[in-house]
Amino acid sequence: MKRTIFFLADHTGITVEAMGRSLLSQFEGFTYETVHWPFIDTLDKARRVAERINQTTIESNQKPIVFTTLVDPQIRDYFKQLDVPVMDFFETFTARLEQELQLPSSHALGRFHTTDNNRAYDQRIHAVNFALNNDDGAITKNYTTADLILIGVSRVGKTPTCLFLGLQHSVLAANYPITEDDLENDLLPKVLSTYKNKLYGLTIDPHQLQRIRQERRPDRRYSSIEQCRMEIKLSEDLYKHYRIPYLDTTSMSIEEISARLLQHINRAAKITND
């Protein structure tokens, strides 16, 4: 039976979800559905969330698991009174760090996301905008400034990966779709030839690709297993022919995909600098 996982935060909730999912990934065969509740910065909001948590317990006859990065001690203590397991990342590590650093924590809400470091913040925002503006090959004139250009067939995961790289790591990532015409001609699109050193391919198991495409366009040629098999085989042949590195994302989370791509970017940068 599925368990319900609550991700609670006093800001966007990106951090608590990443940390929580990373822990949950260690338990094979465990299935769950998630509830995201960001911007819990008052007791009134906390009470509304608590009502939802208690209601979930009654409806599912199972206690949900709560992950939090809440900073306010009063709000954290409120959730501890609930009869559910609460995984409090802030409390788990802050006391140990205070002891080690011999410094008190500021207990400032949303500090990770503040603009104290304006340059780093601006870089992330710029990188996200870059990913959006250079999505799906719509604009190619900015490729000279790209750190990475992801290529692959439709629905292989290019867009979410680019956005994650931008938001979390300030990587200027663009993506370009490999179409059926490109595959049939076994040719790399001309616009990409100049940027071959920035290209990285994504691939995926054809059956998983079919499941993804079925959700978008069910019962079409586009989402048939035959079409998916053909596109994946030809795209991988294209990568090999042009010696483009590529990654099979079938069993990987977006965090794992991004980590591998960051390693590739760093290696490429080191080679260029050397």
PDB file of C-alpha atoms in Angstrom:
ATOM      1  CA  MET A   1       0.000   0.000   0.000  1.00  0.00           C
ATOM      2  CA  LYS A   2       1.237   3.476  -0.865  1.00  0.00           C
ATOM      3  CA  ARG A   3       2.250   5.804   1.924  1.00  0.00           C
ATOM      4  CA  THR A   4       1.708   9.548   1.738  1.00  0.00           C
ATOM      5  CA  ILE A   5       4.798  11.723   2.087  1.00  0.00           C
ATOM      6  CA  PHE A   6       4.473  15.369   3.135  1.00  0.00           C
ATOM      7  CA  PHE A   7       7.267  17.800   2.250  1.00  0.00           C
ATOM      8  CA  LEU A   8       6.943  20.888   4.456  1.00  0.00           C
ATOM      9  CA  ALA A   9       9.025  24.049   4.206  1.00  0.00           C
ATOM     10  CA  ASP A  10       8.956  27.709   5.139  1.00  0.00           C
ATOM     11  CA  HIS A  11      10.093  28.651   1.616  1.00  0.00           C
ATOM     12  CA  THR A  12       9.937  26.916  -1.785  1.00  0.00           C
ATOM     13  CA  GLY A  13      10.431  23.354  -0.524  1.00  0.00           C
ATOM     14  CA  ILE A  14      12.999  22.433  -3.171  1.00  0.00           C
ATOM     15  CA  THR A  15      15.597  21.509  -0.568  1.00  0.00           C
ATOM     16  CA  VAL A  16      13.394  19.316   1.622  1.00  0.00           C
ATOM     17  CA  GLU A  17      12.044  17.433  -1.388  1.00  0.00           C
ATOM     18  CA  ALA A  18      15.516  16.753  -2.780  1.00  0.00           C
ATOM     19  CA  MET A  19      16.769  15.507   0.583  1.00  0.00           C
ATOM     20  CA  GLY A  20      13.631  13.490   1.330  1.00  0.00           C
ATOM     21  CA  ARG A  21      13.513  11.787  -2.044  1.00  0.00           C
ATOM     22  CA  SER A  22      17.204  10.957  -1.764  1.00  0.00           C
ATOM     23  CA  LEU A  23      16.565   9.117   1.506  1.00  0.00           C
ATOM     24  CA  LEU A  24      13.446   7.359   0.230  1.00  0.00           C
ATOM     25  CA  SER A  25      15.298   6.115  -2.846  1.00  0.00           C
ATOM     26  CA  GLN A  26      17.272   3.800  -0.559  1.00  0.00           C
ATOM     27  CA  PHE A  27      14.164   1.681   0.114  1.00  0.00           C
ATOM     28  CA  GLU A  28      13.436  -0.549  -2.864  1.00  0.00           C
ATOM     29  CA  GLY A  29       9.835  -1.554  -3.434  1.00  0.00           C
ATOM     30  CA  PHE A  30       8.493   1.323  -1.357  1.00  0.00           C
ATOM     31  CA  THR A  31       5.835   3.303  -3.214  1.00  0.00           C
ATOM     32  CA  TYR A  32       4.455   6.642  -2.155  1.00  0.00           C
ATOM     33  CA  GLU A  33       2.568   9.724  -3.230  1.00  0.00           C
ATOM     34  CA  THR A  34       3.646  13.201  -2.245  1.00  0.00           C
ATOM     35  CA  VAL A  35       2.078  16.358  -0.888  1.00  0.00           C
ATOM     36  CA  HIS A  36       4.156  19.538  -1.187  1.00  0.00           C
ATOM     37  CA  TRP A  37       3.369  22.365   1.203  1.00  0.00           C
ATOM     38  CA  PRO A  38       5.753  25.348   0.931  1.00  0.00           C
ATOM     39  CA  PHE A  39       5.734  28.755   2.644  1.00  0.00           C
ATOM     40  CA  ILE A  40       4.575  27.561   6.066  1.00  0.00           C
ATOM     41  CA  ASP A  41       5.665  30.638   8.006  1.00  0.00           C
ATOM     42  CA  THR A  42       2.819  31.100  10.508  1.00  0.00           C
ATOM     43  CA  LEU A  43       1.030  28.904  13.044  1.00  0.00           C
ATOM     44  CA  ASP A  44      -2.253  29.417  11.199  1.00  0.00           C
ATOM     45  CA  LYS A  45      -0.746  27.871   8.074  1.00  0.00           C
ATOM     46  CA  ALA A  46       0.756  25.074  10.169  1.00  0.00           C
ATOM     47  CA  ARG A  47      -2.690  24.272  11.607  1.00  0.00           C
ATOM     48  CA  ARG A  48      -4.188  23.963   8.121  1.00  0.00           C
ATOM     49  CA  VAL A  49      -1.398  21.579   7.124  1.00  0.00           C
ATOM     50  CA  ALA A  50      -1.892  19.568  10.315  1.00  0.00           C
ATOM     51  CA  GLU A  51      -5.590  19.161   9.504  1.00  0.00           C
ATOM     52  CA  ARG A  52      -4.638  17.759   6.105  1.00  0.00           C
ATOM     53  CA  ILE A  53      -2.109  15.382   7.667  1.00  0.00           C
ATOM     54  CA  ASN A  54      -4.647  14.108  10.209  1.00  0.00           C
ATOM     55  CA  GLN A  55      -7.287  13.710   7.502  1.00  0.00           C
ATOM     56  CA  THR A  56      -4.840  11.675   5.418  1.00  0.00           C
ATOM     57  CA  THR A  57      -4.226   9.380   8.386  1.00  0.00           C
ATOM     58  CA  ILE A  58      -7.970   8.762   8.772  1.00  0.00           C
ATOM     59  CA  GLU A  59      -8.659   8.240   5.055  1.00  0.00           C
ATOM     60  CA  SER A  60      -5.711   5.930   4.353  1.00  0.00           C
ATOM     61  CA  ASN A  61      -5.610   4.238   7.749  1.00  0.00           C
ATOM     62  CA  GLN A  62      -1.850   4.833   7.656  1.00  0.00           C
ATOM     63  CA  LYS A  63       0.278   7.534   9.181  1.00  0.00           C
ATOM     64  CA  PRO A  64       1.887   9.750   6.551  1.00  0.00           C
ATOM     65  CA  ILE A  65       5.601  10.477   6.813  1.00  0.00           C
ATOM     66  CA  VAL A  66       6.536  14.138   7.195  1.00  0.00           C
ATOM     67  CA  PHE A  67       9.815  15.666   6.026  1.00  0.00           C
ATOM     68  CA  THR A  68      10.528  19.256   7.035  1.00  0.00           C
ATOM     69  CA  THR A  69      13.144  21.972   6.797  1.00  0.00           C
ATOM     70  CA  LEU A  70      11.091  24.353   8.937  1.00  0.00           C
ATOM     71  CA  VAL A  71      13.236  26.887  10.803  1.00  0.00           C
ATOM     72  CA  ASP A  72      10.817  28.485  13.275  1.00  0.00           C
ATOM     73  CA  PRO A  73      11.071  26.454  16.539  1.00  0.00           C
ATOM     74  CA  GLN A  74       7.442  27.147  17.450  1.00  0.00           C
ATOM     75  CA  ILE A  75       6.173  25.796  14.136  1.00  0.00           C
ATOM     76  CA  ARG A  76       8.524  22.794  14.295  1.00  0.00           C
ATOM     77  CA  ASP A  77       7.320  21.962  17.822  1.00  0.00           C
ATOM     78  CA  TYR A  78       3.715  22.193  16.653  1.00  0.00           C
ATOM     79  CA  PHE A  79       4.227  19.432  14.076  1.00  0.00           C
ATOM     80  CA  LYS A  80       6.041  17.249  16.599  1.00  0.00           C
ATOM     81  CA  GLN A  81       2.800  17.038  18.594  1.00  0.00           C
ATOM     82  CA  LEU A  82       1.115  15.184  15.745  1.00  0.00           C
ATOM     83  CA  ASP A  83       0.929  11.407  15.916  1.00  0.00           C
ATOM     84  CA  VAL A  84       3.021  10.927  12.774  1.00  0.00           C
ATOM     85  CA  PRO A  85       6.738  10.363  12.095  1.00  0.00           C
ATOM     86  CA  VAL A  86       8.452  13.717  11.452  1.00  0.00           C
ATOM     87  CA  MET A  87      11.877  13.818   9.797  1.00  0.00           C
ATOM     88  CA  ASP A  88      13.229  17.222  10.781  1.00  0.00           C
ATOM     89  CA  PHE A  89      16.348  18.002   8.737  1.00  0.00           C
ATOM     90  CA  PHE A  90      16.878  21.383  10.365  1.00  0.00           C
ATOM     91  CA  GLU A  91      16.860  20.110  13.934  1.00  0.00           C
ATOM     92  CA  THR A  92      18.885  17.018  13.063  1.00  0.00           C
ATOM     93  CA  PHE A  93      21.913  18.942  11.866  1.00  0.00           C
ATOM     94  CA  THR A  94      21.737  22.472  13.286  1.00  0.00           C
ATOM     95  CA  ALA A  95      22.563  21.595  16.902  1.00  0.00           C
ATOM     96  CA  ARG A  96      25.593  19.548  15.849  1.00  0.00           C
ATOM     97  CA  LEU A  97      26.825  22.374  13.622  1.00  0.00           C
ATOM     98  CA  GLU A  98      26.349  24.938  16.404  1.00  0.00           C
ATOM     99  CA  GLN A  99      28.479  22.759  18.663  1.00  0.00           C
ATOM    100  CA  GLU A 100      31.178  22.203  16.055  1.00  0.00           C
ATOM    101  CA  LEU A 101      31.355  25.812  14.851  1.00  0.00           C
ATOM    102  CA  GLN A 102      30.857  27.315  18.307  1.00  0.00           C
ATOM    103  CA  LEU A 103      28.362  29.701  16.742  1.00  0.00           C
ATOM    104  CA  PRO A 104      24.603  30.084  17.223  1.00  0.00           C
ATOM    105  CA  SER A 105      22.248  29.536  14.299  1.00  0.00           C
ATOM    106  CA  SER A 106      20.386  32.652  13.143  1.00  0.00           C
ATOM    107  CA  HIS A 107      17.121  30.700  12.699  1.00  0.00           C
ATOM    108  CA  ALA A 108      16.371  32.950   9.701  1.00  0.00           C
ATOM    109  CA  LEU A 109      13.559  31.738   7.468  1.00  0.00           C
ATOM    110  CA  GLY A 110      14.376  30.953   3.840  1.00  0.00           C
ATOM    111  CA  ARG A 111      18.054  31.785   4.287  1.00  0.00           C
ATOM    112  CA  PHE A 112      19.103  29.332   1.559  1.00  0.00           C
ATOM    113  CA  HIS A 113      16.955  31.235  -0.904  1.00  0.00           C
ATOM    114  CA  THR A 114      17.728  34.787   0.135  1.00  0.00           C
ATOM    115  CA  THR A 115      19.565  37.267  -2.033  1.00  0.00           C
ATOM    116  CA  ASP A 116      22.429  37.725   0.416  1.00  0.00           C
ATOM    117  CA  ASN A 117      24.648  36.391  -2.325  1.00  0.00           C
ATOM    118  CA  ASN A 118      23.146  38.421  -5.133  1.00  0.00           C
ATOM    119  CA  ARG A 119      25.574  37.215  -7.747  1.00  0.00           C
ATOM    120  CA  ALA A 120      24.828  33.523  -7.154  1.00  0.00           C
ATOM    121  CA  TYR A 121      21.089  34.197  -7.058  1.00  0.00           C
ATOM    122  CA  ASP A 122      21.212  36.186 -10.295  1.00  0.00           C
ATOM    123  CA  GLN A 123      23.198  33.424 -11.976  1.00  0.00           C
ATOM    124  CA  ARG A 124      20.545  30.838 -11.103  1.00  0.00           C
ATOM    125  CA  ILE A 125      17.732  33.037 -12.374  1.00  0.00           C
ATOM    126  CA  HIS A 126      19.667  33.752 -15.568  1.00  0.00           C
ATOM    127  CA  ALA A 127      20.313  30.042 -16.074  1.00  0.00           C
ATOM    128  CA  VAL A 128      16.613  29.175 -15.652  1.00  0.00           C
ATOM    129  CA  ASN A 129      15.619  31.870 -18.133  1.00  0.00           C
ATOM    130  CA  PHE A 130      18.283  30.563 -20.510  1.00  0.00           C
ATOM    131  CA  ALA A 131      16.806  27.050 -20.316  1.00  0.00           C
ATOM    132  CA  LEU A 132      13.291  28.361 -20.982  1.00  0.00           C
ATOM    133  CA  ASN A 133      14.340  30.601 -23.873  1.00  0.00           C
ATOM    134  CA  ASN A 134      16.428  27.892 -25.523  1.00  0.00           C
ATOM    135  CA  ASP A 135      14.016  25.015 -25.037  1.00  0.00           C
ATOM    136  CA  ASP A 136      13.243  22.478 -27.768  1.00  0.00           C
ATOM    137  CA  GLY A 137      15.379  24.158 -30.434  1.00  0.00           C
ATOM    138  CA  ALA A 138      13.112  27.204 -30.623  1.00  0.00           C
ATOM    139  CA  ILE A 139      16.106  29.556 -30.482  1.00  0.00           C
ATOM    140  CA  THR A 140      19.637  28.531 -31.435  1.00  0.00           C
ATOM    141  CA  LYS A 141      21.462  31.866 -31.633  1.00  0.00           C
ATOM    142  CA  ASN A 142      22.469  31.625 -27.951  1.00  0.00           C
ATOM    143  CA  TYR A 143      24.292  28.314 -28.294  1.00  0.00           C
ATOM    144  CA  THR A 144      27.671  30.059 -28.267  1.00  0.00           C
ATOM    145  CA  THR A 145      27.161  30.911 -24.586  1.00  0.00           C
ATOM    146  CA  ALA A 146      25.655  27.540 -23.594  1.00  0.00           C
ATOM    147  CA  ASP A 147      27.549  25.295 -21.197  1.00  0.00           C
ATOM    148  CA  LEU A 148      25.667  22.268 -22.489  1.00  0.00           C
ATOM    149  CA  ILE A 149      23.243  21.358 -25.293  1.00  0.00           C
ATOM    150  CA  LEU A 150      21.134  18.282 -24.582  1.00  0.00           C
ATOM    151  CA  ILE A 151      19.834  16.369 -27.587  1.00  0.00           C
ATOM    152  CA  GLY A 152      17.429  13.471 -27.895  1.00  0.00           C
ATOM    153  CA  VAL A 153      14.060  12.359 -29.189  1.00  0.00           C
ATOM    154  CA  SER A 154      10.795  13.757 -27.897  1.00  0.00           C
ATOM    155  CA  ARG A 155       9.924  13.139 -24.209  1.00  0.00           C
ATOM    156  CA  VAL A 156      13.307  11.730 -23.249  1.00  0.00           C
ATOM    157  CA  GLY A 157      13.719  14.269 -20.410  1.00  0.00           C
ATOM    158  CA  LYS A 158      15.643  17.151 -21.970  1.00  0.00           C
ATOM    159  CA  THR A 159      13.563  20.084 -20.688  1.00  0.00           C
ATOM    160  CA  PRO A 160      13.263  19.151 -16.985  1.00  0.00           C
ATOM    161  CA  THR A 161      16.958  18.311 -16.879  1.00  0.00           C
ATOM    162  CA  CYS A 162      17.913  21.697 -18.333  1.00  0.00           C
ATOM    163  CA  LEU A 163      15.681  23.509 -15.848  1.00  0.00           C
ATOM    164  CA  PHE A 164      17.077  21.558 -12.896  1.00  0.00           C
ATOM    165  CA  LEU A 165      20.659  22.240 -13.984  1.00  0.00           C
ATOM    166  CA  GLY A 166      19.861  25.928 -14.231  1.00  0.00           C
ATOM    167  CA  LEU A 167      17.972  26.234 -10.959  1.00  0.00           C
ATOM    168  CA  GLN A 168      20.286  24.139  -8.822  1.00  0.00           C
ATOM    169  CA  HIS A 169      23.674  24.603 -10.474  1.00  0.00           C
ATOM    170  CA  SER A 170      23.501  27.777 -12.622  1.00  0.00           C
ATOM    171  CA  VAL A 171      24.342  25.745 -15.743  1.00  0.00           C
ATOM    172  CA  LEU A 172      23.390  27.380 -19.045  1.00  0.00           C
ATOM    173  CA  ALA A 173      21.713  24.358 -20.622  1.00  0.00           C
ATOM    174  CA  ALA A 174      19.834  24.373 -23.928  1.00  0.00           C
ATOM    175  CA  ASN A 175      18.133  21.448 -25.613  1.00  0.00           C
ATOM    176  CA  TYR A 176      17.430  20.461 -29.193  1.00  0.00           C
ATOM    177  CA  PRO A 177      15.004  17.763 -30.378  1.00  0.00           C
ATOM    178  CA  ILE A 178      16.183  15.029 -32.725  1.00  0.00           C
ATOM    179  CA  THR A 179      13.339  14.582 -35.208  1.00  0.00           C
ATOM    180  CA  GLU A 180      12.319  11.607 -37.291  1.00  0.00           C
ATOM    181  CA  ASP A 181      13.737  13.304 -40.401  1.00  0.00           C
ATOM    182  CA  ASP A 182      17.127  13.645 -38.707  1.00  0.00           C
ATOM    183  CA  LEU A 183      17.044   9.992 -37.730  1.00  0.00           C
ATOM    184  CA  GLU A 184      16.019   8.714 -41.170  1.00  0.00           C
ATOM    185  CA  ASN A 185      18.815  10.689 -42.830  1.00  0.00           C
ATOM    186  CA  ASP A 186      21.317   9.687 -40.131  1.00  0.00           C
ATOM    187  CA  LEU A 187      22.491  13.283 -40.070  1.00  0.00           C
ATOM    188  CA  LEU A 188      23.228  15.615 -37.197  1.00  0.00           C
ATOM    189  CA  PRO A 189      21.177  18.803 -37.659  1.00  0.00           C
ATOM    190  CA  LYS A 190      23.373  21.413 -39.329  1.00  0.00           C
ATOM    191  CA  VAL A 191      22.819  23.972 -36.579  1.00  0.00           C
ATOM    192  CA  LEU A 192      24.423  21.603 -34.061  1.00  0.00           C
ATOM    193  CA  SER A 193      27.562  20.820 -36.050  1.00  0.00           C
ATOM    194  CA  THR A 194      29.343  23.970 -34.878  1.00  0.00           C
ATOM    195  CA  TYR A 195      28.707  23.086 -31.218  1.00  0.00           C
ATOM    196  CA  LYS A 196      29.592  19.399 -31.282  1.00  0.00           C
ATOM    197  CA  ASN A 197      31.827  19.747 -28.202  1.00  0.00           C
ATOM    198  CA  LYS A 198      28.798  20.966 -26.182  1.00  0.00           C
ATOM    199  CA  LEU A 199      26.428  18.186 -27.209  1.00  0.00           C
ATOM    200  CA  TYR A 200      25.260  15.440 -24.873  1.00  0.00           C
ATOM    201  CA  GLY A 201      22.633  12.858 -25.789  1.00  0.00           C
ATOM    202  CA  LEU A 202      19.876  11.373 -23.657  1.00  0.00           C
ATOM    203  CA  THR A 203      18.311   7.994 -24.284  1.00  0.00           C
ATOM    204  CA  ILE A 204      15.800   5.803 -22.465  1.00  0.00           C
ATOM    205  CA  ASP A 205      14.250   2.347 -22.551  1.00  0.00           C
ATOM    206  CA  PRO A 206      11.659   2.228 -25.382  1.00  0.00           C
ATOM    207  CA  HIS A 207       8.949   0.818 -23.101  1.00  0.00           C
ATOM    208  CA  GLN A 208       9.380   3.649 -20.621  1.00  0.00           C
ATOM    209  CA  LEU A 209       9.355   6.160 -23.467  1.00  0.00           C
ATOM    210  CA  GLN A 210       6.101   4.642 -24.697  1.00  0.00           C
ATOM    211  CA  ARG A 211       4.521   5.019 -21.237  1.00  0.00           C
ATOM    212  CA  ILE A 212       5.533   8.666 -21.111  1.00  0.00           C
ATOM    213  CA  ARG A 213       4.260   9.389 -24.614  1.00  0.00           C
ATOM    214  CA  GLN A 214       1.000   7.554 -23.979  1.00  0.00           C
ATOM    215  CA  GLU A 215       0.170  10.079 -21.275  1.00  0.00           C
ATOM    216  CA  ARG A 216       0.635  12.907 -23.763  1.00  0.00           C
ATOM    217  CA  ARG A 217      -0.774  11.450 -26.987  1.00  0.00           C
ATOM    218  CA  PRO A 218      -2.402   8.079 -26.355  1.00  0.00           C
ATOM    219  CA  ASP A 219      -2.946   5.553 -29.129  1.00  0.00           C
ATOM    220  CA  ARG A 220      -1.003   7.456 -31.777  1.00  0.00           C
ATOM    221  CA  ARG A 221       1.856   6.341 -33.974  1.00  0.00           C
ATOM    222  CA  TYR A 222       3.978   8.737 -31.923  1.00  0.00           C
ATOM    223  CA  SER A 223       3.396   6.655 -28.790  1.00  0.00           C
ATOM    224  CA  SER A 224       3.517   3.168 -30.307  1.00  0.00           C
ATOM    225  CA  ILE A 225       6.193   0.781 -29.068  1.00  0.00           C
ATOM    226  CA  GLU A 226       7.424   0.274 -32.645  1.00  0.00           C
ATOM    227  CA  GLN A 227       7.975   4.008 -33.109  1.00  0.00           C
ATOM    228  CA  CYS A 228       9.686   4.331 -29.732  1.00  0.00           C
ATOM    229  CA  ARG A 229      12.023   1.421 -30.455  1.00  0.00           C
ATOM    230  CA  MET A 230      12.908   2.831 -33.851  1.00  0.00           C
ATOM    231  CA  GLU A 231      13.625   6.342 -32.564  1.00  0.00           C
ATOM    232  CA  ILE A 232      15.732   5.138 -29.641  1.00  0.00           C
ATOM    233  CA  LYS A 233      17.826   2.797 -31.810  1.00  0.00           C
ATOM    234  CA  LEU A 234      18.448   5.409 -34.490  1.00  0.00           C
ATOM    235  CA  SER A 235      19.215   8.168 -31.988  1.00  0.00           C
ATOM    236  CA  GLU A 236      21.790   5.962 -30.255  1.00  0.00           C
ATOM    237  CA  ASP A 237      23.267   5.105 -33.672  1.00  0.00           C
ATOM    238  CA  LEU A 238      23.513   8.840 -34.358  1.00  0.00           C
ATOM    239  CA  TYR A 239      25.323   9.477 -31.074  1.00  0.00           C
ATOM    240  CA  LYS A 240      27.812   6.716 -31.807  1.00  0.00           C
ATOM    241  CA  HIS A 241      28.393   7.842 -35.393  1.00  0.00           C
ATOM    242  CA  TYR A 242      29.244  11.405 -34.334  1.00  0.00           C
ATOM    243  CA  ARG A 243      30.962  10.305 -31.105  1.00  0.00           C
ATOM    244  CA  ILE A 244      28.541  12.244 -28.949  1.00  0.00           C
ATOM    245  CA  PRO A 245      28.517  11.108 -25.303  1.00  0.00           C
ATOM    246  CA  TYR A 246      25.117   9.969 -24.122  1.00  0.00           C
ATOM    247  CA  LEU A 247      23.345   8.717 -21.029  1.00  0.00           C
ATOM    248  CA  ASP A 248      20.616   6.125 -20.488  1.00  0.00           C
ATOM    249  CA  THR A 249      18.201   7.794 -18.054  1.00  0.00           C
ATOM    250  CA  THR A 250      15.792   4.867 -17.651  1.00  0.00           C
ATOM    251  CA  SER A 251      16.447   4.176 -13.972  1.00  0.00           C
ATOM    252  CA  MET A 252      17.858   7.562 -12.988  1.00  0.00           C
ATOM    253  CA  SER A 253      16.318  10.452 -11.088  1.00  0.00           C
ATOM    254  CA  ILE A 254      16.725  13.983 -12.388  1.00  0.00           C
ATOM    255  CA  GLU A 255      19.241  14.613  -9.588  1.00  0.00           C
ATOM    256  CA  GLU A 256      21.343  11.643 -10.735  1.00  0.00           C
ATOM    257  CA  ILE A 257      21.151  12.700 -14.385  1.00  0.00           C
ATOM    258  CA  SER A 258      22.243  16.214 -13.467  1.00  0.00           C
ATOM    259  CA  ALA A 259      25.129  14.945 -11.338  1.00  0.00           C
ATOM    260  CA  ARG A 260      26.452  12.907 -14.263  1.00  0.00           C
ATOM    261  CA  LEU A 261      26.125  15.864 -16.611  1.00  0.00           C
ATOM    262  CA  LEU A 262      27.952  18.131 -14.152  1.00  0.00           C
ATOM    263  CA  GLN A 263      30.831  15.652 -14.080  1.00  0.00           C
ATOM    264  CA  HIS A 264      30.941  15.762 -17.878  1.00  0.00           C
ATOM    265  CA  ILE A 265      30.911  19.584 -17.938  1.00  0.00           C
ATOM    266  CA  ASN A 266      33.691  19.765 -15.359  1.00  0.00           C
ATOM    267  CA  ARG A 267      35.839  17.228 -17.241  1.00  0.00           C
ATOM    268  CA  ALA A 268      35.325  19.123 -20.498  1.00  0.00           C
ATOM    269  CA  ALA A 269      36.256  22.402 -18.835  1.00  0.00           C
ATOM    270  CA  LYS A 270      39.407  20.873 -17.333  1.00  0.00           C
ATOM    271  CA  ILE A 271      40.498  19.537 -20.737  1.00  0.00           C
ATOM    272  CA  THR A 272      39.888  22.958 -22.323  1.00  0.00           C
ATOM    273  CA  ASN A 273      41.844  24.766 -19.607  1.00  0.00           C
ATOM    274  CA  ASP A 274      44.726  22.312 -19.823  1.00  0.00           C
TER     275      ASP A 274
END
